[in-house]
Short mmCIF file of C-alpha atoms and ligand atoms in Angstrom, two decimals:
data_model
loop_
_atom_site.label_atom_id
_atom_site.label_comp_id
_atom_site.label_asym_id
_atom_site.label_seq_id
_atom_site.Cartn_x
_atom_site.Cartn_y
_atom_site.Cartn_z
CA MET R 1 -4.03 -18.78 17.83
CA GLU R 2 -7.64 -18.49 16.67
CA ASN R 3 -9.76 -21.57 15.71
CA PHE R 4 -9.59 -22.23 11.99
CA VAL R 5 -10.85 -24.54 9.27
CA LEU R 6 -8.36 -25.11 6.43
CA HIS R 7 -9.98 -26.61 3.50
CA ASN R 8 -8.87 -25.90 -0.20
CA PRO R 9 -10.66 -27.90 -2.68
CA VAL R 10 -8.97 -26.58 -5.84
CA LYS R 11 -6.71 -29.18 -7.86
CA LEU R 12 -3.76 -27.33 -8.94
CA HIS R 13 -1.89 -28.71 -12.19
CA PHE R 14 1.49 -26.78 -12.22
CA GLY R 15 4.14 -26.65 -14.74
CA LYS R 16 4.93 -26.91 -18.70
CA ASN R 17 2.23 -28.14 -20.82
CA VAL R 18 -0.19 -29.16 -17.92
CA THR R 19 -3.19 -27.86 -20.08
CA LYS R 20 -2.71 -31.11 -22.11
CA LYS R 21 -5.08 -32.60 -19.44
CA LEU R 22 -7.76 -29.90 -20.04
CA PRO R 23 -10.15 -31.55 -22.60
CA ALA R 24 -10.30 -34.83 -20.40
CA THR R 25 -10.82 -32.85 -17.35
CA VAL R 26 -13.57 -30.59 -18.74
CA ARG R 27 -15.43 -33.69 -20.05
CA GLU R 28 -15.90 -34.85 -16.58
CA TYR R 29 -18.28 -31.84 -16.29
CA GLY R 30 -20.21 -32.02 -19.43
CA ASN R 31 -19.73 -31.12 -23.11
CA ARG R 32 -20.86 -27.55 -23.53
CA VAL R 33 -18.33 -25.01 -22.28
CA LEU R 34 -18.38 -21.26 -21.88
CA LEU R 35 -14.86 -19.99 -22.59
CA VAL R 36 -14.43 -16.79 -20.75
CA TYR R 37 -11.51 -14.53 -21.82
CA GLY R 38 -10.14 -10.97 -21.88
CA ARG R 39 -9.53 -8.63 -24.56
CA GLY R 40 -7.25 -10.03 -26.81
CA SER R 41 -3.94 -11.29 -24.92
CA ILE R 42 -5.06 -15.04 -25.33
CA LYS R 43 -5.69 -14.40 -28.98
CA GLN R 44 -2.16 -12.92 -29.38
CA SER R 45 -0.32 -15.59 -27.49
CA GLY R 46 -2.12 -18.51 -29.29
CA LEU R 47 -3.77 -19.71 -26.25
CA TYR R 48 -7.27 -19.18 -27.53
CA ASP R 49 -7.08 -21.14 -30.76
CA GLN R 50 -5.10 -24.04 -28.91
CA THR R 51 -7.87 -24.16 -26.24
CA VAL R 52 -10.67 -24.00 -28.83
CA GLU R 53 -8.92 -26.88 -31.11
CA GLN R 54 -8.17 -28.95 -28.09
CA LEU R 55 -11.67 -28.94 -26.56
CA THR R 56 -13.47 -29.11 -30.05
CA ALA R 57 -11.34 -32.24 -30.94
CA ALA R 58 -12.47 -33.90 -27.74
CA GLY R 59 -15.99 -33.38 -28.96
CA ILE R 60 -16.69 -30.38 -26.48
CA GLU R 61 -18.83 -27.58 -28.03
CA VAL R 62 -17.28 -24.27 -27.09
CA ILE R 63 -19.30 -21.09 -26.55
CA PRO R 64 -16.79 -18.28 -26.42
CA TYR R 65 -17.25 -14.94 -24.39
CA GLY R 66 -14.67 -12.51 -24.70
CA GLY R 67 -13.85 -8.87 -23.82
CA ILE R 68 -13.65 -9.09 -19.99
CA LYS R 69 -12.03 -5.79 -18.89
CA SER R 70 -9.58 -5.21 -16.32
CA ASN R 71 -11.15 -4.04 -12.95
CA PRO R 72 -14.11 -6.30 -14.49
CA LYS R 73 -17.47 -4.88 -14.85
CA ILE R 74 -20.83 -6.41 -13.73
CA GLU R 75 -22.21 -5.60 -17.24
CA ASP R 76 -19.87 -8.11 -18.72
CA VAL R 77 -20.83 -10.65 -16.13
CA ARG R 78 -24.68 -10.00 -16.70
CA GLU R 79 -24.06 -10.57 -20.65
CA ALA R 80 -22.18 -13.61 -20.31
CA THR R 81 -24.67 -15.04 -17.60
CA ILE R 82 -27.57 -14.66 -20.05
CA MET R 83 -25.48 -16.30 -22.83
CA GLY R 84 -24.57 -19.28 -20.63
CA LYS R 85 -28.24 -19.69 -19.68
CA GLU R 86 -29.44 -19.55 -23.27
CA LYS R 87 -26.68 -21.80 -24.59
CA ASP R 88 -27.30 -24.29 -21.58
CA VAL R 89 -23.53 -24.53 -20.80
CA THR R 90 -22.57 -26.99 -18.13
CA VAL R 91 -18.94 -25.84 -17.27
CA ILE R 92 -17.02 -22.68 -17.45
CA VAL R 93 -13.27 -22.32 -18.57
CA ALA R 94 -11.75 -19.04 -17.77
CA ALA R 95 -8.57 -18.15 -19.44
CA GLY R 96 -6.82 -15.25 -18.39
CA GLY R 97 -5.80 -13.05 -15.30
CA GLY R 98 -7.92 -12.26 -12.27
CA SER R 99 -10.40 -10.16 -14.06
CA VAL R 100 -11.38 -13.17 -16.27
CA ILE R 101 -11.39 -15.58 -13.65
CA ASP R 102 -13.34 -13.48 -11.12
CA SER R 103 -15.72 -12.66 -13.70
CA ALA R 104 -16.16 -16.44 -14.59
CA LYS R 105 -16.85 -17.13 -10.97
CA ALA R 106 -19.76 -14.67 -10.80
CA ILE R 107 -21.13 -15.97 -14.07
CA ALA R 108 -20.70 -19.66 -12.87
CA ALA R 109 -22.92 -18.82 -9.85
CA GLY R 110 -25.16 -16.32 -11.80
CA ILE R 111 -26.14 -19.04 -14.45
CA LEU R 112 -27.77 -21.10 -11.47
CA TYR R 113 -29.54 -18.07 -10.15
CA ASP R 114 -32.81 -16.43 -11.30
CA GLY R 115 -31.99 -12.84 -10.31
CA ASP R 116 -29.24 -10.30 -11.03
CA PRO R 117 -25.55 -11.61 -10.29
CA TRP R 118 -24.92 -8.29 -8.54
CA ASP R 119 -27.17 -9.46 -5.83
CA PHE R 120 -24.20 -11.63 -4.74
CA PHE R 121 -22.14 -8.38 -4.33
CA ASP R 122 -24.41 -6.18 -2.71
CA GLY R 123 -25.57 -8.78 -0.26
CA THR R 124 -28.93 -9.38 -1.41
CA ALA R 125 -28.47 -13.05 -2.20
CA LYS R 126 -25.77 -15.77 -1.51
CA PRO R 127 -24.84 -18.14 -4.00
CA ILE R 128 -26.22 -21.62 -3.22
CA ALA R 129 -24.54 -23.32 -6.23
CA ALA R 130 -22.33 -22.71 -9.12
CA LEU R 131 -21.24 -24.31 -12.47
CA PRO R 132 -17.89 -25.98 -12.19
CA ILE R 133 -15.11 -23.68 -13.11
CA LEU R 134 -11.89 -24.47 -14.41
CA THR R 135 -9.06 -21.92 -15.08
CA ILE R 136 -6.12 -21.48 -17.22
CA LEU R 137 -4.11 -18.68 -15.44
CA THR R 138 -2.07 -16.34 -17.74
CA LEU R 139 -1.07 -13.52 -15.06
CA ALA R 140 0.59 -14.25 -11.75
CA ALA R 141 -1.02 -11.89 -9.18
CA THR R 142 -4.46 -12.30 -7.45
CA GLY R 143 -4.48 -15.92 -6.23
CA THR R 144 -8.16 -16.16 -7.46
CA GLU R 145 -7.11 -19.50 -9.14
CA MET R 146 -7.10 -21.27 -5.77
CA ASN R 147 -9.62 -19.13 -3.53
CA ALA R 148 -13.15 -18.49 -3.34
CA ASN R 149 -13.09 -14.62 -4.00
CA ALA R 150 -14.52 -12.62 -6.83
CA VAL R 151 -14.07 -9.05 -7.24
CA ILE R 152 -16.41 -7.11 -9.50
CA GLN R 153 -16.99 -3.32 -10.22
CA ASN R 154 -20.27 -1.64 -10.44
CA LYS R 155 -20.03 1.99 -11.60
CA GLU R 156 -23.86 2.70 -11.29
CA ALA R 157 -23.73 1.47 -7.66
CA GLY R 158 -20.32 3.23 -7.21
CA MET R 159 -18.62 0.15 -5.93
CA LYS R 160 -15.88 -2.38 -6.42
CA THR R 161 -16.42 -5.07 -3.96
CA ALA R 162 -15.69 -8.87 -3.26
CA LEU R 163 -17.84 -11.88 -2.90
CA LYS R 164 -16.46 -14.75 -0.82
CA ASN R 165 -18.30 -18.03 -1.38
CA ARG R 166 -17.30 -21.57 -1.34
CA HIS R 167 -19.27 -22.72 -4.48
CA ILE R 168 -17.01 -20.43 -6.53
CA TYR R 169 -13.68 -22.18 -5.89
CA PRO R 170 -12.33 -23.38 -9.22
CA VAL R 171 -12.39 -27.24 -9.38
CA HIS R 172 -9.30 -27.37 -11.38
CA SER R 173 -6.62 -24.66 -12.03
CA PHE R 174 -4.00 -25.08 -14.88
CA LEU R 175 -0.90 -22.98 -14.16
CA ASP R 176 1.72 -23.25 -17.01
CA PRO R 177 4.09 -20.36 -16.22
CA SER R 178 5.16 -20.37 -19.87
CA TYR R 179 1.69 -18.55 -20.59
CA THR R 180 2.82 -15.49 -18.18
CA LEU R 181 5.94 -14.86 -20.37
CA THR R 182 4.11 -12.41 -22.45
CA VAL R 183 2.87 -10.29 -19.38
CA PRO R 184 4.21 -6.91 -20.08
CA ALA R 185 6.53 -5.40 -17.44
CA ASP R 186 3.88 -3.16 -15.81
CA TYR R 187 1.48 -5.89 -15.11
CA THR R 188 4.42 -8.17 -13.98
CA ALA R 189 5.22 -5.56 -11.34
CA TYR R 190 1.66 -5.09 -10.41
CA GLY R 191 1.33 -8.80 -9.87
CA ILE R 192 4.24 -8.95 -7.44
CA VAL R 193 2.81 -5.93 -5.46
CA ASP R 194 -0.33 -7.86 -5.29
CA LEU R 195 0.95 -11.03 -4.01
CA MET R 196 2.96 -9.24 -1.35
CA SER R 197 0.11 -7.09 -0.37
CA HIS R 198 -2.08 -10.31 0.22
CA VAL R 199 0.52 -11.72 2.53
CA LEU R 200 0.66 -8.34 4.31
CA GLU R 201 -3.12 -8.05 4.65
CA GLN R 202 -3.32 -11.29 6.29
CA TYR R 203 -0.19 -10.68 8.58
CA PHE R 204 -2.11 -7.73 10.11
CA GLY R 205 -5.17 -9.92 10.99
CA LYS R 206 -6.42 -10.71 14.31
CA GLY R 207 -4.57 -13.43 16.42
CA ASP R 208 -1.04 -14.99 16.90
CA ALA R 209 -0.16 -17.38 14.38
CA PRO R 210 3.56 -17.73 14.31
CA LEU R 211 3.76 -20.47 11.61
CA SER R 212 1.41 -18.39 9.37
CA ASP R 213 3.96 -15.72 9.86
CA GLN R 214 6.76 -17.64 8.68
CA PHE R 215 4.84 -18.61 5.67
CA ALA R 216 4.09 -14.96 5.21
CA ILE R 217 7.76 -13.82 5.43
CA ALA R 218 8.91 -16.63 3.06
CA ILE R 219 6.41 -15.49 0.39
CA LEU R 220 7.42 -12.01 0.87
CA GLN R 221 10.94 -12.73 0.65
CA GLU R 222 10.46 -14.78 -2.49
CA GLY R 223 8.34 -12.14 -4.06
CA MET R 224 11.22 -9.46 -3.53
CA GLU R 225 13.98 -11.97 -4.57
CA ALA R 226 12.50 -13.54 -7.58
CA GLY R 227 10.50 -10.18 -8.57
CA THR R 228 13.56 -8.28 -8.58
CA ALA R 229 15.44 -10.74 -10.91
CA LEU R 230 12.45 -11.21 -13.08
CA MET R 231 12.16 -7.56 -13.71
CA GLU R 232 15.42 -7.76 -15.23
CA ASN R 233 14.68 -10.75 -17.32
CA LEU R 234 10.92 -11.07 -18.17
CA ASN R 235 11.65 -14.03 -20.48
CA ASN R 236 12.83 -16.45 -17.61
CA TYR R 237 10.78 -19.36 -17.35
CA LEU R 238 11.91 -20.40 -13.82
CA LEU R 239 11.60 -16.84 -12.46
CA ARG R 240 7.93 -16.58 -13.83
CA ALA R 241 7.28 -20.12 -12.32
CA ARG R 242 8.52 -18.84 -8.83
CA ILE R 243 6.37 -15.72 -8.95
CA MET R 244 3.34 -17.75 -10.21
CA TYR R 245 3.56 -20.35 -7.34
CA ALA R 246 4.14 -17.66 -4.71
CA SER R 247 1.11 -15.46 -5.96
CA THR R 248 -1.02 -18.72 -5.64
CA MET R 249 0.13 -19.56 -2.18
CA ALA R 250 -0.15 -15.95 -1.04
CA LEU R 251 -3.98 -16.06 -1.00
CA ASN R 252 -5.15 -19.68 -0.70
CA GLY R 253 -5.63 -20.04 3.06
CA LEU R 254 -1.98 -20.85 3.87
CA CYS R 255 -1.15 -17.44 5.48
CA SER R 256 -4.24 -16.90 7.36
CA ALA R 257 -4.71 -20.14 9.22
CA GLY R 258 -4.70 -19.27 13.05
CA ARG R 259 -5.77 -15.70 12.49
CA LYS R 260 -9.27 -14.24 12.08
CA ASN R 261 -9.60 -12.56 8.71
CA GLY R 262 -6.91 -10.15 7.76
CA ASP R 263 -6.80 -6.41 7.77
CA TRP R 264 -7.82 -5.76 4.21
CA GLY R 265 -8.11 -1.87 4.87
CA VAL R 266 -5.31 -1.39 2.07
CA HIS R 267 -7.39 -3.39 -0.40
CA ALA R 268 -10.55 -1.53 0.35
CA ILE R 269 -8.72 1.82 -0.32
CA GLY R 270 -7.20 0.21 -3.48
CA HIS R 271 -10.65 -0.58 -4.72
CA VAL R 272 -11.59 3.07 -4.25
CA LEU R 273 -8.77 4.23 -6.55
CA SER R 274 -9.50 1.67 -9.15
CA MET R 275 -13.25 2.48 -9.17
CA LEU R 276 -12.57 6.27 -9.44
CA PHE R 277 -9.44 6.32 -11.72
CA ASP R 278 -9.40 2.63 -13.38
CA THR R 279 -5.87 2.33 -11.75
CA PRO R 280 -4.64 -1.26 -12.14
CA HIS R 281 -5.26 -3.26 -9.00
CA GLY R 282 -1.44 -3.84 -8.01
CA ALA R 283 -0.57 -0.20 -8.77
CA SER R 284 -3.19 0.99 -6.36
CA LEU R 285 -1.79 -1.14 -3.65
CA SER R 286 1.76 0.14 -3.93
CA ILE R 287 0.09 3.75 -3.81
CA VAL R 288 -1.69 2.85 -0.46
CA TYR R 289 0.73 0.48 1.43
CA PRO R 290 3.43 2.94 2.28
CA ALA R 291 0.81 5.40 3.48
CA TRP R 292 -1.04 3.02 5.71
CA LEU R 293 2.22 1.81 7.29
CA LYS R 294 3.15 5.37 8.13
CA LEU R 295 -0.39 5.90 9.61
CA MET R 296 0.18 2.54 11.69
CA ARG R 297 3.58 3.50 12.93
CA GLU R 298 2.15 4.89 16.18
CA ARG R 299 -0.63 2.23 16.63
CA ILE R 300 1.01 -1.17 16.08
CA PRO R 301 4.91 -0.45 16.50
CA ASP R 302 5.81 -3.85 17.83
CA ARG R 303 4.01 -5.75 14.95
CA LEU R 304 5.56 -3.31 12.30
CA SER R 305 9.15 -3.76 13.92
CA GLU R 306 8.77 -7.35 14.02
CA LEU R 307 7.91 -7.44 10.18
CA MET R 308 10.70 -5.00 9.17
CA PHE R 309 13.17 -7.08 11.22
CA ASP R 310 12.17 -10.27 9.52
CA LEU R 311 12.05 -8.59 6.30
CA PHE R 312 14.88 -6.02 6.10
CA LYS R 313 16.94 -6.89 9.37
CA THR R 314 16.08 -3.61 10.72
CA ALA R 315 13.70 -3.00 13.62
CA ASP R 316 13.54 0.68 12.54
CA ILE R 317 9.99 1.09 11.12
CA ASP R 318 10.91 4.06 9.09
CA THR R 319 13.80 2.37 7.39
CA GLY R 320 11.71 -0.70 6.72
CA ILE R 321 8.74 1.36 5.19
CA TYR R 322 11.57 3.15 3.07
CA LYS R 323 12.97 -0.24 2.07
CA LEU R 324 9.52 -1.44 1.12
CA GLU R 325 8.61 1.71 -0.99
CA HIS R 326 12.07 1.53 -2.64
CA PHE R 327 11.34 -1.97 -3.66
CA PHE R 328 7.95 -1.06 -5.26
CA THR R 329 9.61 1.78 -7.05
CA SER R 330 12.46 -0.49 -8.23
CA ILE R 331 10.13 -2.87 -9.93
CA GLY R 332 8.08 0.15 -11.53
CA SER R 333 5.03 0.28 -9.41
CA PRO R 334 3.87 3.75 -8.39
CA VAL R 335 4.08 4.89 -4.62
CA SER R 336 2.08 8.02 -4.87
CA LEU R 337 -1.16 9.41 -6.42
CA LYS R 338 0.94 11.94 -8.22
CA GLY R 339 3.12 9.04 -9.64
CA THR R 340 -0.04 7.94 -11.64
CA GLY R 341 -1.27 11.46 -12.46
CA ILE R 342 -3.81 11.81 -9.78
CA GLY R 343 -3.50 15.43 -8.66
CA LYS R 344 -4.55 17.20 -5.22
CA ASN R 345 -7.75 18.37 -6.97
CA LYS R 346 -9.06 14.76 -6.72
CA HIS R 347 -8.68 14.43 -2.97
CA THR R 348 -12.27 15.40 -2.15
CA MET R 349 -13.62 12.88 -4.66
CA ILE R 350 -11.33 10.02 -3.16
CA LEU R 351 -12.39 11.10 0.34
CA ASN R 352 -16.23 11.14 -0.45
CA GLN R 353 -15.78 7.73 -2.14
CA MET R 354 -13.99 6.25 1.00
CA ILE R 355 -16.53 7.49 3.23
CA LYS R 356 -19.41 6.10 0.88
CA ASN R 357 -17.69 2.81 0.90
CA LYS R 358 -17.07 2.94 4.67
CA VAL R 359 -13.68 1.84 4.03
CA ASN R 360 -12.00 -0.08 7.05
CA GLY R 361 -9.79 -2.76 8.29
CA ASN R 362 -8.93 -4.68 11.32
CA HIS R 363 -6.46 -2.14 12.93
CA LEU R 364 -8.92 0.75 12.88
CA SER R 365 -12.23 1.77 11.93
CA LEU R 366 -11.04 4.43 9.57
CA THR R 367 -12.50 7.85 10.41
CA GLU R 368 -12.74 10.89 8.21
CA ASP R 369 -9.64 12.31 10.01
CA ASN R 370 -7.66 9.13 9.19
CA TYR R 371 -9.05 9.30 5.60
CA HIS R 372 -7.56 12.79 5.40
CA THR R 373 -4.27 11.83 6.83
CA LEU R 374 -3.96 8.79 4.38
CA ILE R 375 -4.86 10.67 1.22
CA GLN R 376 -2.10 13.35 2.19
CA LEU R 377 0.39 10.49 2.75
CA MET R 378 -0.61 8.94 -0.50
CA GLN R 379 -0.12 12.23 -2.49
O1 NZQ P 401 -7.66 -8.57 -21.11
P1 NZQ P 401 -6.40 -9.35 -21.64
O2 NZQ P 401 -6.37 -9.11 -23.11
O3 NZQ P 401 -6.41 -10.70 -21.20
O4 NZQ P 401 -5.26 -8.54 -21.06
C1 NZQ P 401 -4.86 -8.60 -19.73
C2 NZQ P 401 -5.10 -7.21 -18.97
O5 NZQ P 401 -5.01 -6.18 -19.87
C3 NZQ P 401 -3.40 -8.65 -19.61
N1 NZQ P 401 -2.76 -9.90 -19.59
C4 NZQ P 401 -3.33 -11.28 -18.82
N2 NZQ P 401 -2.46 -12.09 -18.99
C5 NZQ P 401 -1.64 -11.74 -19.84
C6 NZQ P 401 -1.82 -10.48 -20.29
N3 NZQ P 401 -1.19 -9.67 -21.14
C7 NZQ P 401 -0.08 -10.48 -21.94
N4 NZQ P 401 0.04 -11.74 -21.62
C8 NZQ P 401 -0.53 -12.42 -20.67
N5 NZQ P 401 -0.36 -13.61 -20.49
O6 NZQ P 401 -3.03 -7.96 -18.27
C9 NZQ P 401 -4.01 -6.97 -17.98
C10 NZQ P 401 -4.50 -7.13 -16.53
O7 NZQ P 401 -5.34 -8.35 -16.32
P2 NZQ P 401 -6.17 -8.43 -15.11
O8 NZQ P 401 -6.86 -9.84 -15.19
O9 NZQ P 401 -6.99 -7.47 -15.02
O10 NZQ P 401 -5.13 -8.41 -13.83
P3 NZQ P 401 -4.99 -9.26 -12.62
O11 NZQ P 401 -4.68 -10.63 -12.82
O12 NZQ P 401 -4.08 -8.38 -11.69
O13 NZQ P 401 -6.47 -9.15 -11.87
C11 NZQ P 401 -6.94 -8.05 -11.19
C12 NZQ P 401 -8.25 -8.15 -10.56
O14 NZQ P 401 -8.47 -9.07 -9.72
C13 NZQ P 401 -8.94 -8.61 -8.56
C14 NZQ P 401 -8.66 -7.05 -8.68
O15 NZQ P 401 -9.26 -6.36 -7.78
C15 NZQ P 401 -8.81 -6.83 -10.16
O16 NZQ P 401 -10.07 -6.50 -10.40
N6 NZQ P 401 -8.50 -9.34 -7.29
C16 NZQ P 401 -8.92 -10.53 -7.28
C17 NZQ P 401 -8.78 -11.28 -5.93
C18 NZQ P 401 -9.44 -12.59 -5.85
N7 NZQ P 401 -10.18 -12.99 -6.69
O17 NZQ P 401 -8.94 -13.16 -4.75
C19 NZQ P 401 -7.91 -10.61 -5.06
C20 NZQ P 401 -7.00 -9.64 -5.43
O18 NZQ P 401 -6.91 -8.79 -4.31
C21 NZQ P 401 -7.91 -8.67 -6.20
O19 NZQ P 401 -8.78 -7.82 -5.68
ZN1 ZN P 402 -5.14 -7.93 -4.30
#
């Protein structure tokens, strides 16, 4: 077991109507809030009006910044950062999915920084402070509501990359599963894939951590069981709640304690696909994972057999991979490049981007040969 520090400062409020406590909680951090949101889902659901009304009634000035896109772009972060500085906001409320919350994290650090927020992502600078961030999660997937990561895309730099920094943990996250009832089938499925992928990435990190393995298996089983049922009944509150809780626990430190890092090679390749083709994050992972597992078959057979046995009661790796692939397909997430309309004519482009990003992971430094093989396996 590797040494570890386990410290998660996020206060989670989970269940129906938990956002009632939002105004009083926001007031602890000041009375001018930047409300960050996406391209309209919170307006359609009524969450936007409800939040603005609640906060305004409590004497809090709301400065809205909407339009954050999926696979969020640095341009929006820069614009919102300038707005936040000009309006002298003291606290950020992010209402949406991972893209909105990740952007809010970068904005919160950017407001207290003199330079370009992209500096945090290309390693030029480290955030040394951030405004307090409160989140209202509307899509169960990324775990960003309870972690210190933000993933932002910069087309100009040709990168989609993550910042991990303790200052960007949300201070409070409000998780009312009712808000996820409107998530359409495709993004519901991508969220399930994402939460399972987070657990798998950590499972393939360095070091033996048997209890963390058991947490991982439990979350994977919950993802598959509740996920299968949810795809049949998208309006079911309890199933939405189970997936929401599972996705939060999948990437908040619980599954990585006792291990160094994770693998994260699959995510790195997924980010390449999202950068090039705007592939939704979860869809990129269900394309890459089966290929990655096939590539790993010969390299880490014992670990793969253990996983497949715990998950599918088979030690046969190929059967296990087939079952996982079948699960992804059954919920409607693609398992091949061609499944999302990416043809063989894009292989060189993908390869070049993987080389440029120096994509790698714990289990191998991916070489050009490996890249080739993976791309073939993904096709
Ligand atoms: O923009 P709006 O109108 O809000 O619509 C969104 C968007 O179109 C919609 N949506 C969200 N909540 C909804 C809803 N539609 C109906 N009803 C609701 N309640 O769903 C679409 C996708 O939203 P997005 O936020 O992009 O999805 P997700 O939560 O999957 O976030 C993906 C981003 O998070 C990053 C990914 O790379 C990607 O950029 N990740 C962040 C991580 C982290 N911070 O720890 C870890 C992950 O591995 C991941 O990399
Ligand atoms: Zn992910």
